[in-house]
Amino acid sequence: MLLASLVLGACGSDAGTTEPGTGTETSRAKLYQSTEQMADDSDLIVVGSVGDTRTVQDLDDTTDFTLADVRVLTTIKGDAGGDTVAVRQTGSPEQSDSDLLMSSGDTVMLFLVHSGLDGELADQYYITGATAGLYAMDAVDVAADTTQEGDPPADGARFRRVDMQSGDSLPQTLTTEDVEAMTD
C-alpha cells in the first residue's frame, strides 16, 4: 500500500487509504490552480462513454477500486491506444461517496494519468488529481444531445465539474473546444 500511495501521490492522483467499513480517505500531493496546469500533468484527455464498472481489490486486501471501461469518443490529448481505456477510481459505492464515482452510461471528459502500476494494471489510468480531472456532461446538454449513440457529443456541449469540494481552482464547466485550445 505504501508503494501504491507513493506512486499515486507523485502523479497528482488519489493516494487513498481505507479501513473496512470506514470510507475512503484521500490525500493529494497537488491541487490544481488552472485547467492548463491539470492538462499539462495529464497523459491523456478524452471524452468518453462509461461502459461496465466493477469493484476490485487488486493492490491489497482492504482498498476497493472502481474500474470503469470508458469507450473513447474523442481524444483531445495523447494516444488512447484503442477504442476503450480502463480508468481506476479509489473506493467503491460501498466505501465512498458514490456521487464521485463514474457510472455506466455517463458521458464524461477525463483528464488522465498512467497508473504507474505493474503487469496488466500498467495499461490502466487514474483521473488526474483524483477527482479534479472528472467532468460529466451537463444535464441540460445530455437532454439536448441529438447525436447518435457512440458519436461524440455535439460541439459546444458542456461538461460540469463533478467534485466541487476538491480544493482545486478549476472552472465549473468546460467544453471540448476550451480544452482543445489549451492543448494545441
Short mmCIF file of N, CA and C in Angstrom, two decimals:
data_model
loop_
_atom_site.label_atom_id
_atom_site.label_comp_id
_atom_site.label_asym_id
_atom_site.label_seq_id
_atom_site.Cartn_x
_atom_site.Cartn_y
_atom_site.Cartn_z
N MET A 1 0.83 -1.19 0.00
CA MET A 1 0.00 0.00 0.00
C MET A 1 0.86 1.24 0.00
N LEU A 2 1.99 1.21 0.72
CA LEU A 2 2.87 2.36 0.75
C LEU A 2 3.39 2.68 -0.64
N LEU A 3 3.82 1.67 -1.40
CA LEU A 3 4.29 1.89 -2.76
C LEU A 3 3.20 2.48 -3.62
N ALA A 4 2.00 1.96 -3.52
CA ALA A 4 0.88 2.49 -4.30
C ALA A 4 0.61 3.93 -3.93
N SER A 5 0.67 4.26 -2.65
CA SER A 5 0.44 5.64 -2.22
C SER A 5 1.50 6.57 -2.76
N LEU A 6 2.76 6.14 -2.77
CA LEU A 6 3.82 6.98 -3.29
C LEU A 6 3.66 7.20 -4.78
N VAL A 7 3.36 6.14 -5.52
CA VAL A 7 3.17 6.27 -6.96
C VAL A 7 2.01 7.19 -7.26
N LEU A 8 0.90 6.99 -6.59
CA LEU A 8 -0.29 7.79 -6.87
C LEU A 8 -0.09 9.24 -6.46
N GLY A 9 0.53 9.49 -5.33
CA GLY A 9 0.76 10.85 -4.88
C GLY A 9 1.71 11.59 -5.79
N ALA A 10 2.70 10.90 -6.34
CA ALA A 10 3.68 11.54 -7.20
C ALA A 10 3.07 12.01 -8.50
N CYS A 11 2.04 11.35 -8.99
CA CYS A 11 1.48 11.75 -10.27
C CYS A 11 0.25 12.64 -10.11
N GLY A 12 -0.01 13.12 -8.93
CA GLY A 12 -1.12 14.05 -8.73
C GLY A 12 -2.45 13.34 -8.62
N SER A 13 -2.43 12.05 -8.48
CA SER A 13 -3.66 11.29 -8.37
C SER A 13 -3.99 11.02 -6.93
N ASP A 14 -5.02 10.24 -6.75
CA ASP A 14 -5.51 9.90 -5.43
C ASP A 14 -4.54 8.95 -4.74
N ALA A 15 -4.19 9.26 -3.53
CA ALA A 15 -3.37 8.37 -2.72
C ALA A 15 -4.19 7.93 -1.52
N GLY A 16 -5.33 7.29 -1.78
CA GLY A 16 -6.27 6.98 -0.72
C GLY A 16 -5.90 5.75 0.07
N THR A 17 -6.35 5.71 1.31
CA THR A 17 -6.23 4.53 2.14
C THR A 17 -7.57 4.29 2.78
N THR A 18 -7.87 3.04 3.04
CA THR A 18 -9.16 2.74 3.64
C THR A 18 -9.00 1.72 4.74
N GLU A 19 -9.93 1.75 5.64
CA GLU A 19 -10.12 0.69 6.62
C GLU A 19 -11.51 0.14 6.33
N PRO A 20 -11.70 -1.16 6.43
CA PRO A 20 -13.00 -1.73 6.10
C PRO A 20 -14.13 -1.02 6.82
N GLY A 21 -15.12 -0.59 6.04
CA GLY A 21 -16.32 -0.01 6.60
C GLY A 21 -16.19 1.43 7.05
N THR A 22 -15.02 2.06 6.83
CA THR A 22 -14.85 3.42 7.32
C THR A 22 -14.85 4.47 6.22
N GLY A 23 -14.93 4.08 4.96
CA GLY A 23 -14.91 5.03 3.87
C GLY A 23 -13.50 5.24 3.35
N THR A 24 -13.38 6.09 2.34
CA THR A 24 -12.09 6.35 1.73
C THR A 24 -11.57 7.70 2.16
N GLU A 25 -10.32 7.73 2.62
CA GLU A 25 -9.65 8.97 2.98
C GLU A 25 -8.68 9.31 1.87
N THR A 26 -8.73 10.55 1.35
CA THR A 26 -7.90 10.93 0.24
C THR A 26 -6.89 11.98 0.64
N SER A 27 -5.65 11.77 0.24
CA SER A 27 -4.59 12.75 0.44
C SER A 27 -3.99 13.04 -0.92
N ARG A 28 -3.87 14.32 -1.28
CA ARG A 28 -3.36 14.68 -2.59
C ARG A 28 -2.08 15.46 -2.46
N ALA A 29 -1.14 15.18 -3.33
CA ALA A 29 0.14 15.88 -3.33
C ALA A 29 0.04 17.23 -4.02
N LYS A 30 -0.95 17.44 -4.88
CA LYS A 30 -1.02 18.66 -5.66
C LYS A 30 -2.46 19.07 -5.89
N LEU A 31 -2.75 20.35 -5.67
CA LEU A 31 -4.04 20.93 -6.03
C LEU A 31 -3.81 21.78 -7.27
N TYR A 32 -4.77 21.76 -8.18
CA TYR A 32 -4.61 22.47 -9.45
C TYR A 32 -5.19 23.87 -9.38
N GLN A 33 -4.38 24.82 -9.87
CA GLN A 33 -4.77 26.23 -9.89
C GLN A 33 -5.35 26.64 -11.24
N SER A 34 -5.26 25.76 -12.24
CA SER A 34 -5.83 26.06 -13.56
C SER A 34 -6.04 24.77 -14.34
N THR A 35 -6.92 24.87 -15.32
CA THR A 35 -7.15 23.73 -16.20
C THR A 35 -5.90 23.45 -17.02
N GLU A 36 -5.18 24.49 -17.42
CA GLU A 36 -3.95 24.33 -18.20
C GLU A 36 -2.93 23.51 -17.42
N GLN A 37 -2.80 23.79 -16.13
CA GLN A 37 -1.87 23.05 -15.28
C GLN A 37 -2.28 21.57 -15.21
N MET A 38 -3.57 21.31 -15.05
CA MET A 38 -4.05 19.93 -14.99
C MET A 38 -3.85 19.23 -16.34
N ALA A 39 -4.10 19.94 -17.44
CA ALA A 39 -3.90 19.36 -18.77
C ALA A 39 -2.42 19.03 -19.00
N ASP A 40 -1.52 19.91 -18.56
CA ASP A 40 -0.09 19.65 -18.70
C ASP A 40 0.33 18.39 -17.96
N ASP A 41 -0.25 18.14 -16.79
CA ASP A 41 0.08 16.97 -15.99
C ASP A 41 -0.58 15.68 -16.49
N SER A 42 -1.51 15.80 -17.41
CA SER A 42 -2.27 14.64 -17.89
C SER A 42 -1.58 13.98 -19.08
N ASP A 43 -1.56 12.65 -19.07
CA ASP A 43 -1.03 11.90 -20.21
C ASP A 43 -2.07 11.76 -21.32
N LEU A 44 -3.34 11.78 -20.94
CA LEU A 44 -4.43 11.54 -21.88
C LEU A 44 -5.63 12.37 -21.46
N ILE A 45 -6.28 13.01 -22.42
CA ILE A 45 -7.54 13.70 -22.16
C ILE A 45 -8.52 13.21 -23.21
N VAL A 46 -9.65 12.66 -22.74
CA VAL A 46 -10.65 12.09 -23.65
C VAL A 46 -12.06 12.51 -23.24
N VAL A 47 -12.94 12.43 -24.21
CA VAL A 47 -14.37 12.42 -23.95
C VAL A 47 -14.80 11.00 -24.22
N GLY A 48 -15.57 10.43 -23.30
CA GLY A 48 -15.94 9.04 -23.47
C GLY A 48 -17.27 8.70 -22.83
N SER A 49 -17.69 7.49 -23.13
CA SER A 49 -18.93 6.95 -22.59
C SER A 49 -18.58 5.80 -21.66
N VAL A 50 -19.03 5.89 -20.41
CA VAL A 50 -18.70 4.87 -19.42
C VAL A 50 -19.53 3.62 -19.68
N GLY A 51 -18.83 2.51 -19.82
CA GLY A 51 -19.49 1.23 -20.01
C GLY A 51 -19.58 0.50 -18.68
N ASP A 52 -19.07 -0.71 -18.66
CA ASP A 52 -19.11 -1.52 -17.45
C ASP A 52 -18.23 -0.93 -16.36
N THR A 53 -18.70 -1.04 -15.12
CA THR A 53 -17.89 -0.70 -13.95
C THR A 53 -17.89 -1.91 -13.02
N ARG A 54 -16.81 -2.04 -12.27
CA ARG A 54 -16.71 -3.16 -11.33
C ARG A 54 -15.79 -2.77 -10.18
N THR A 55 -15.97 -3.41 -9.05
CA THR A 55 -15.15 -3.17 -7.87
C THR A 55 -14.11 -4.27 -7.78
N VAL A 56 -12.84 -3.87 -7.53
CA VAL A 56 -11.76 -4.82 -7.36
C VAL A 56 -10.94 -4.45 -6.14
N GLN A 57 -10.25 -5.43 -5.58
CA GLN A 57 -9.24 -5.23 -4.53
C GLN A 57 -7.97 -5.89 -5.05
N ASP A 58 -7.28 -5.21 -5.96
CA ASP A 58 -6.13 -5.82 -6.63
C ASP A 58 -4.77 -5.29 -6.18
N LEU A 59 -4.75 -4.34 -5.23
CA LEU A 59 -3.47 -3.87 -4.70
C LEU A 59 -3.24 -4.34 -3.27
N ASP A 60 -4.32 -4.48 -2.50
CA ASP A 60 -4.24 -5.02 -1.15
C ASP A 60 -5.62 -5.62 -0.81
N ASP A 61 -5.75 -6.11 0.41
CA ASP A 61 -6.99 -6.80 0.79
C ASP A 61 -8.07 -5.89 1.36
N THR A 62 -7.82 -4.58 1.48
CA THR A 62 -8.81 -3.70 2.09
C THR A 62 -9.26 -2.54 1.22
N THR A 63 -8.46 -2.16 0.23
CA THR A 63 -8.78 -0.98 -0.57
C THR A 63 -9.58 -1.36 -1.81
N ASP A 64 -10.80 -0.84 -1.87
CA ASP A 64 -11.62 -1.04 -3.06
C ASP A 64 -11.23 -0.02 -4.13
N PHE A 65 -11.22 -0.48 -5.37
CA PHE A 65 -11.07 0.39 -6.53
C PHE A 65 -12.25 0.12 -7.44
N THR A 66 -12.79 1.17 -8.03
CA THR A 66 -13.81 1.01 -9.05
C THR A 66 -13.11 1.15 -10.39
N LEU A 67 -13.24 0.13 -11.22
CA LEU A 67 -12.69 0.14 -12.57
C LEU A 67 -13.82 0.40 -13.54
N ALA A 68 -13.60 1.36 -14.43
CA ALA A 68 -14.60 1.69 -15.44
C ALA A 68 -13.98 1.51 -16.82
N ASP A 69 -14.70 0.82 -17.68
CA ASP A 69 -14.32 0.72 -19.09
C ASP A 69 -14.95 1.90 -19.80
N VAL A 70 -14.12 2.82 -20.30
CA VAL A 70 -14.61 4.03 -20.94
C VAL A 70 -14.35 3.94 -22.44
N ARG A 71 -15.42 3.98 -23.22
CA ARG A 71 -15.31 3.97 -24.68
C ARG A 71 -14.94 5.38 -25.12
N VAL A 72 -13.80 5.51 -25.79
CA VAL A 72 -13.29 6.81 -26.21
C VAL A 72 -14.09 7.31 -27.41
N LEU A 73 -14.71 8.49 -27.24
CA LEU A 73 -15.47 9.13 -28.32
C LEU A 73 -14.62 10.18 -29.02
N THR A 74 -13.81 10.91 -28.25
CA THR A 74 -12.93 11.95 -28.77
C THR A 74 -11.65 11.95 -27.94
N THR A 75 -10.51 12.02 -28.60
CA THR A 75 -9.24 12.17 -27.91
C THR A 75 -8.77 13.60 -28.10
N ILE A 76 -8.54 14.28 -26.99
CA ILE A 76 -8.10 15.68 -27.02
C ILE A 76 -6.58 15.77 -26.87
N LYS A 77 -6.00 14.90 -26.05
CA LYS A 77 -4.55 14.88 -25.85
C LYS A 77 -4.11 13.44 -25.66
N GLY A 78 -2.97 13.10 -26.25
CA GLY A 78 -2.39 11.78 -26.05
C GLY A 78 -2.93 10.74 -27.02
N ASP A 79 -2.59 9.49 -26.74
CA ASP A 79 -2.99 8.36 -27.57
C ASP A 79 -3.64 7.32 -26.66
N ALA A 80 -4.93 7.11 -26.86
CA ALA A 80 -5.66 6.13 -26.04
C ALA A 80 -5.22 4.70 -26.33
N GLY A 81 -4.61 4.46 -27.47
CA GLY A 81 -4.14 3.12 -27.79
C GLY A 81 -5.24 2.14 -28.14
N GLY A 82 -6.45 2.61 -28.35
CA GLY A 82 -7.56 1.73 -28.70
C GLY A 82 -8.88 2.45 -28.53
N ASP A 83 -9.95 1.68 -28.61
CA ASP A 83 -11.29 2.25 -28.52
C ASP A 83 -11.76 2.47 -27.09
N THR A 84 -11.11 1.80 -26.13
CA THR A 84 -11.51 1.95 -24.72
C THR A 84 -10.28 2.13 -23.85
N VAL A 85 -10.50 2.77 -22.70
CA VAL A 85 -9.47 2.87 -21.68
C VAL A 85 -10.07 2.40 -20.36
N ALA A 86 -9.23 1.79 -19.55
CA ALA A 86 -9.66 1.35 -18.21
C ALA A 86 -9.24 2.43 -17.22
N VAL A 87 -10.22 2.95 -16.46
CA VAL A 87 -9.97 4.04 -15.52
C VAL A 87 -10.25 3.54 -14.10
N ARG A 88 -9.26 3.76 -13.21
CA ARG A 88 -9.33 3.35 -11.81
C ARG A 88 -9.74 4.54 -10.96
N GLN A 89 -10.67 4.33 -10.06
CA GLN A 89 -11.01 5.31 -9.03
C GLN A 89 -10.92 4.62 -7.69
N THR A 90 -10.29 5.28 -6.72
CA THR A 90 -10.19 4.71 -5.39
C THR A 90 -11.56 4.74 -4.73
N GLY A 91 -11.94 3.61 -4.17
CA GLY A 91 -13.23 3.49 -3.49
C GLY A 91 -14.22 2.69 -4.30
N SER A 92 -15.37 2.51 -3.70
CA SER A 92 -16.47 1.78 -4.32
C SER A 92 -17.76 2.36 -3.77
N PRO A 93 -18.89 2.02 -4.36
CA PRO A 93 -20.15 2.52 -3.80
C PRO A 93 -20.33 2.14 -2.33
N GLU A 94 -19.74 1.03 -1.91
CA GLU A 94 -19.86 0.59 -0.52
C GLU A 94 -18.94 1.36 0.42
N GLN A 95 -17.81 1.89 -0.10
CA GLN A 95 -16.80 2.51 0.75
C GLN A 95 -16.71 4.02 0.65
N SER A 96 -17.27 4.63 -0.37
CA SER A 96 -17.04 6.06 -0.56
C SER A 96 -18.27 6.76 -1.14
N ASP A 97 -18.14 8.06 -1.36
CA ASP A 97 -19.21 8.87 -1.91
C ASP A 97 -19.45 8.47 -3.37
N SER A 98 -20.51 7.76 -3.63
CA SER A 98 -20.75 7.24 -4.97
C SER A 98 -21.06 8.34 -5.98
N ASP A 99 -21.35 9.57 -5.53
CA ASP A 99 -21.56 10.67 -6.46
C ASP A 99 -20.27 11.04 -7.19
N LEU A 100 -19.13 10.65 -6.65
CA LEU A 100 -17.84 10.96 -7.26
C LEU A 100 -17.31 9.82 -8.12
N LEU A 101 -18.04 8.71 -8.16
CA LEU A 101 -17.65 7.57 -8.98
C LEU A 101 -18.41 7.59 -10.29
N MET A 102 -17.73 7.24 -11.37
CA MET A 102 -18.40 7.16 -12.66
C MET A 102 -19.38 6.00 -12.66
N SER A 103 -20.44 6.15 -13.46
CA SER A 103 -21.46 5.11 -13.58
C SER A 103 -21.67 4.76 -15.04
N SER A 104 -22.10 3.54 -15.28
CA SER A 104 -22.42 3.12 -16.65
C SER A 104 -23.40 4.09 -17.27
N GLY A 105 -23.11 4.48 -18.52
CA GLY A 105 -23.98 5.38 -19.25
C GLY A 105 -23.57 6.84 -19.17
N ASP A 106 -22.70 7.20 -18.22
CA ASP A 106 -22.23 8.59 -18.11
C ASP A 106 -21.42 8.96 -19.35
N THR A 107 -21.57 10.19 -19.81
CA THR A 107 -20.68 10.76 -20.83
C THR A 107 -19.79 11.73 -20.08
N VAL A 108 -18.47 11.53 -20.19
CA VAL A 108 -17.52 12.24 -19.35
C VAL A 108 -16.37 12.81 -20.16
N MET A 109 -15.78 13.88 -19.63
CA MET A 109 -14.49 14.37 -20.10
C MET A 109 -13.51 14.02 -18.99
N LEU A 110 -12.43 13.32 -19.35
CA LEU A 110 -11.48 12.82 -18.36
C LEU A 110 -10.07 13.31 -18.64
N PHE A 111 -9.44 13.87 -17.62
CA PHE A 111 -8.02 14.17 -17.64
C PHE A 111 -7.39 12.99 -16.92
N LEU A 112 -6.47 12.27 -17.59
CA LEU A 112 -5.98 11.00 -17.06
C LEU A 112 -4.45 10.94 -17.01
N VAL A 113 -3.95 10.16 -16.03
CA VAL A 113 -2.53 9.85 -15.91
C VAL A 113 -2.38 8.33 -15.92
N HIS A 114 -1.25 7.87 -16.50
CA HIS A 114 -0.98 6.43 -16.47
C HIS A 114 -0.96 5.95 -15.03
N SER A 115 -1.38 4.72 -14.82
CA SER A 115 -1.48 4.18 -13.46
C SER A 115 -0.13 4.04 -12.78
N GLY A 116 0.92 3.79 -13.54
CA GLY A 116 2.23 3.57 -12.92
C GLY A 116 2.33 2.21 -12.25
N LEU A 117 1.33 1.37 -12.46
CA LEU A 117 1.31 0.04 -11.85
C LEU A 117 2.00 -0.96 -12.76
N ASP A 118 2.23 -2.16 -12.25
CA ASP A 118 2.93 -3.20 -12.99
C ASP A 118 1.96 -4.17 -13.65
N GLY A 119 2.51 -4.97 -14.55
CA GLY A 119 1.76 -6.05 -15.18
C GLY A 119 0.59 -5.55 -16.00
N GLU A 120 -0.51 -6.29 -15.92
CA GLU A 120 -1.69 -5.95 -16.71
C GLU A 120 -2.35 -4.65 -16.23
N LEU A 121 -2.03 -4.20 -15.02
CA LEU A 121 -2.58 -2.95 -14.50
C LEU A 121 -1.88 -1.72 -15.09
N ALA A 122 -0.75 -1.92 -15.76
CA ALA A 122 0.03 -0.82 -16.32
C ALA A 122 -0.73 -0.07 -17.42
N ASP A 123 -1.66 -0.72 -18.07
CA ASP A 123 -2.43 -0.09 -19.15
C ASP A 123 -3.60 0.73 -18.62
N GLN A 124 -3.81 0.74 -17.31
CA GLN A 124 -4.93 1.48 -16.73
C GLN A 124 -4.52 2.91 -16.41
N TYR A 125 -5.53 3.75 -16.19
CA TYR A 125 -5.32 5.16 -15.89
C TYR A 125 -6.01 5.54 -14.58
N TYR A 126 -5.47 6.57 -13.93
CA TYR A 126 -6.13 7.25 -12.83
C TYR A 126 -6.59 8.61 -13.34
N ILE A 127 -7.61 9.16 -12.72
CA ILE A 127 -8.04 10.51 -13.04
C ILE A 127 -7.03 11.47 -12.43
N THR A 128 -6.57 12.43 -13.22
CA THR A 128 -5.60 13.42 -12.75
C THR A 128 -6.18 14.15 -11.54
N GLY A 129 -5.41 14.22 -10.46
CA GLY A 129 -5.88 14.90 -9.26
C GLY A 129 -7.03 14.19 -8.59
N ALA A 130 -7.05 12.86 -8.64
CA ALA A 130 -8.09 12.03 -8.01
C ALA A 130 -9.46 12.26 -8.63
N THR A 131 -10.14 13.33 -8.28
CA THR A 131 -11.45 13.64 -8.88
C THR A 131 -11.43 14.97 -9.63
N ALA A 132 -10.31 15.70 -9.56
CA ALA A 132 -10.23 17.01 -10.21
C ALA A 132 -10.45 16.89 -11.71
N GLY A 133 -9.92 15.86 -12.33
CA GLY A 133 -10.00 15.70 -13.78
C GLY A 133 -11.22 14.97 -14.28
N LEU A 134 -12.28 14.92 -13.48
CA LEU A 134 -13.54 14.26 -13.87
C LEU A 134 -14.61 15.31 -14.10
N TYR A 135 -15.06 15.41 -15.34
CA TYR A 135 -16.16 16.30 -15.72
C TYR A 135 -17.23 15.45 -16.40
N ALA A 136 -18.48 15.63 -16.01
CA ALA A 136 -19.60 14.87 -16.59
C ALA A 136 -20.43 15.80 -17.48
N MET A 137 -20.98 15.23 -18.55
CA MET A 137 -21.79 16.06 -19.44
C MET A 137 -22.91 16.71 -18.65
N ASP A 138 -23.05 18.01 -18.84
CA ASP A 138 -24.08 18.79 -18.16
C ASP A 138 -25.45 18.23 -18.50
N ALA A 139 -26.33 18.13 -17.51
CA ALA A 139 -27.67 17.54 -17.69
C ALA A 139 -28.45 18.23 -18.80
N VAL A 140 -28.31 19.54 -18.93
CA VAL A 140 -29.01 20.27 -20.00
C VAL A 140 -28.54 19.79 -21.35
N ASP A 141 -27.22 19.59 -21.50
CA ASP A 141 -26.67 19.13 -22.77
C ASP A 141 -27.01 17.67 -23.04
N VAL A 142 -27.09 16.85 -22.00
CA VAL A 142 -27.50 15.45 -22.18
C VAL A 142 -28.91 15.41 -22.76
N ALA A 143 -29.81 16.21 -22.20
CA ALA A 143 -31.20 16.23 -22.68
C ALA A 143 -31.29 16.76 -24.11
N ALA A 144 -30.42 17.71 -24.47
CA ALA A 144 -30.48 18.33 -25.79
C ALA A 144 -29.65 17.59 -26.84
N ASP A 145 -28.83 16.63 -26.40
CA ASP A 145 -27.92 15.94 -27.30
C ASP A 145 -28.70 15.09 -28.30
N THR A 146 -28.50 15.38 -29.58
CA THR A 146 -29.21 14.65 -30.63
C THR A 146 -28.28 13.76 -31.43
N THR A 147 -27.03 13.58 -30.97
CA THR A 147 -26.10 12.73 -31.69
C THR A 147 -26.52 11.27 -31.52
N GLN A 148 -26.05 10.46 -32.43
CA GLN A 148 -26.34 9.03 -32.37
C GLN A 148 -25.49 8.38 -31.27
N GLU A 149 -26.00 7.33 -30.70
CA GLU A 149 -25.25 6.58 -29.68
C GLU A 149 -23.88 6.24 -30.23
N GLY A 150 -22.84 6.53 -29.46
CA GLY A 150 -21.49 6.21 -29.87
C GLY A 150 -20.77 7.35 -30.57
N ASP A 151 -21.49 8.41 -30.96
CA ASP A 151 -20.86 9.58 -31.56
C ASP A 151 -20.43 10.53 -30.46
N PRO A 152 -19.39 11.35 -30.74
CA PRO A 152 -19.01 12.37 -29.75
C PRO A 152 -20.16 13.35 -29.54
N PRO A 153 -20.22 13.97 -28.36
CA PRO A 153 -21.25 14.98 -28.12
C PRO A 153 -21.12 16.13 -29.12
N ALA A 154 -22.21 16.82 -29.33
CA ALA A 154 -22.22 17.95 -30.26
C ALA A 154 -21.24 19.02 -29.82
N ASP A 155 -20.74 19.80 -30.81
CA ASP A 155 -19.86 20.92 -30.49
C ASP A 155 -20.54 21.83 -29.48
N GLY A 156 -19.75 22.33 -28.56
CA GLY A 156 -20.28 23.25 -27.55
C GLY A 156 -20.91 22.56 -26.35
N ALA A 157 -20.97 21.22 -26.37
CA ALA A 157 -21.53 20.51 -25.21
C ALA A 157 -20.70 20.85 -23.98
N ARG A 158 -21.40 21.10 -22.88
CA ARG A 158 -20.73 21.48 -21.64
C ARG A 158 -20.59 20.27 -20.71
N PHE A 159 -19.44 20.24 -20.06
CA PHE A 159 -19.16 19.21 -19.07
C PHE A 159 -18.97 19.92 -17.74
N ARG A 160 -19.67 19.43 -16.71
CA ARG A 160 -19.60 20.09 -15.40
C ARG A 160 -18.63 19.33 -14.50
N ARG A 161 -17.97 20.08 -13.67
CA ARG A 161 -17.03 19.52 -12.71
C ARG A 161 -17.81 18.67 -11.71
N VAL A 162 -17.36 17.47 -11.46
CA VAL A 162 -18.09 16.55 -10.58
C VAL A 162 -17.80 16.84 -9.11
N ASP A 163 -16.54 17.13 -8.78
CA ASP A 163 -16.17 17.34 -7.37
C ASP A 163 -15.85 18.81 -7.14
N MET A 164 -16.84 19.55 -6.71
CA MET A 164 -16.67 20.99 -6.46
C MET A 164 -15.98 21.24 -5.11
N GLN A 165 -15.77 20.21 -4.30
CA GLN A 165 -15.17 20.35 -2.97
C GLN A 165 -13.72 19.88 -2.93
N SER A 166 -13.09 19.68 -4.07
CA SER A 166 -11.76 19.07 -4.09
C SER A 166 -10.63 20.01 -3.66
N GLY A 167 -10.89 21.31 -3.60
CA GLY A 167 -9.86 22.26 -3.24
C GLY A 167 -9.12 22.84 -4.43
N ASP A 168 -9.38 22.35 -5.62
CA ASP A 168 -8.74 22.85 -6.83
C ASP A 168 -9.44 24.13 -7.29
N SER A 169 -8.70 24.99 -8.01
CA SER A 169 -9.26 26.21 -8.59
C SER A 169 -9.51 25.97 -10.07
N LEU A 170 -10.58 25.27 -10.36
CA LEU A 170 -10.91 24.87 -11.73
C LEU A 170 -12.30 25.39 -12.09
N PRO A 171 -12.54 25.59 -13.39
CA PRO A 171 -13.87 26.08 -13.79
C PRO A 171 -14.97 25.06 -13.52
N GLN A 172 -16.16 25.56 -13.29
CA GLN A 172 -17.30 24.69 -13.03
C GLN A 172 -17.69 23.91 -14.28
N THR A 173 -17.55 24.52 -15.47
CA THR A 173 -17.87 23.83 -16.72
C THR A 173 -16.75 24.01 -17.73
N LEU A 174 -16.63 23.04 -18.61
CA LEU A 174 -15.68 23.06 -19.72
C LEU A 174 -16.36 22.52 -20.96
N THR A 175 -15.88 22.94 -22.12
CA THR A 175 -16.28 22.33 -23.39
C THR A 175 -15.03 21.68 -23.99
N THR A 176 -15.23 20.78 -24.94
CA THR A 176 -14.06 20.18 -25.60
C THR A 176 -13.25 21.27 -26.30
N GLU A 177 -13.94 22.27 -26.83
CA GLU A 177 -13.24 23.37 -27.50
C GLU A 177 -12.34 24.13 -26.53
N ASP A 178 -12.79 24.34 -25.30
CA ASP A 178 -11.98 25.00 -24.27
C ASP A 178 -10.67 24.24 -24.06
N VAL A 179 -10.79 22.94 -23.92
CA VAL A 179 -9.62 22.11 -23.61
C VAL A 179 -8.72 21.97 -24.83
N GLU A 180 -9.31 21.80 -26.01
CA GLU A 180 -8.50 21.72 -27.24
C GLU A 180 -7.66 22.98 -27.42
N ALA A 181 -8.22 24.13 -27.14
CA ALA A 181 -7.50 25.40 -27.30
C ALA A 181 -6.29 25.49 -26.40
N MET A 182 -6.35 24.89 -25.21
CA MET A 182 -5.21 24.98 -24.29
C MET A 182 -4.19 23.90 -24.51
N THR A 183 -4.51 22.86 -25.29
CA THR A 183 -3.56 21.77 -25.52
C THR A 183 -2.92 21.85 -26.89
N ASP A 184 -3.28 22.83 -27.70
CA ASP A 184 -2.68 22.98 -29.04
C ASP A 184 -1.27 23.52 -28.96
#
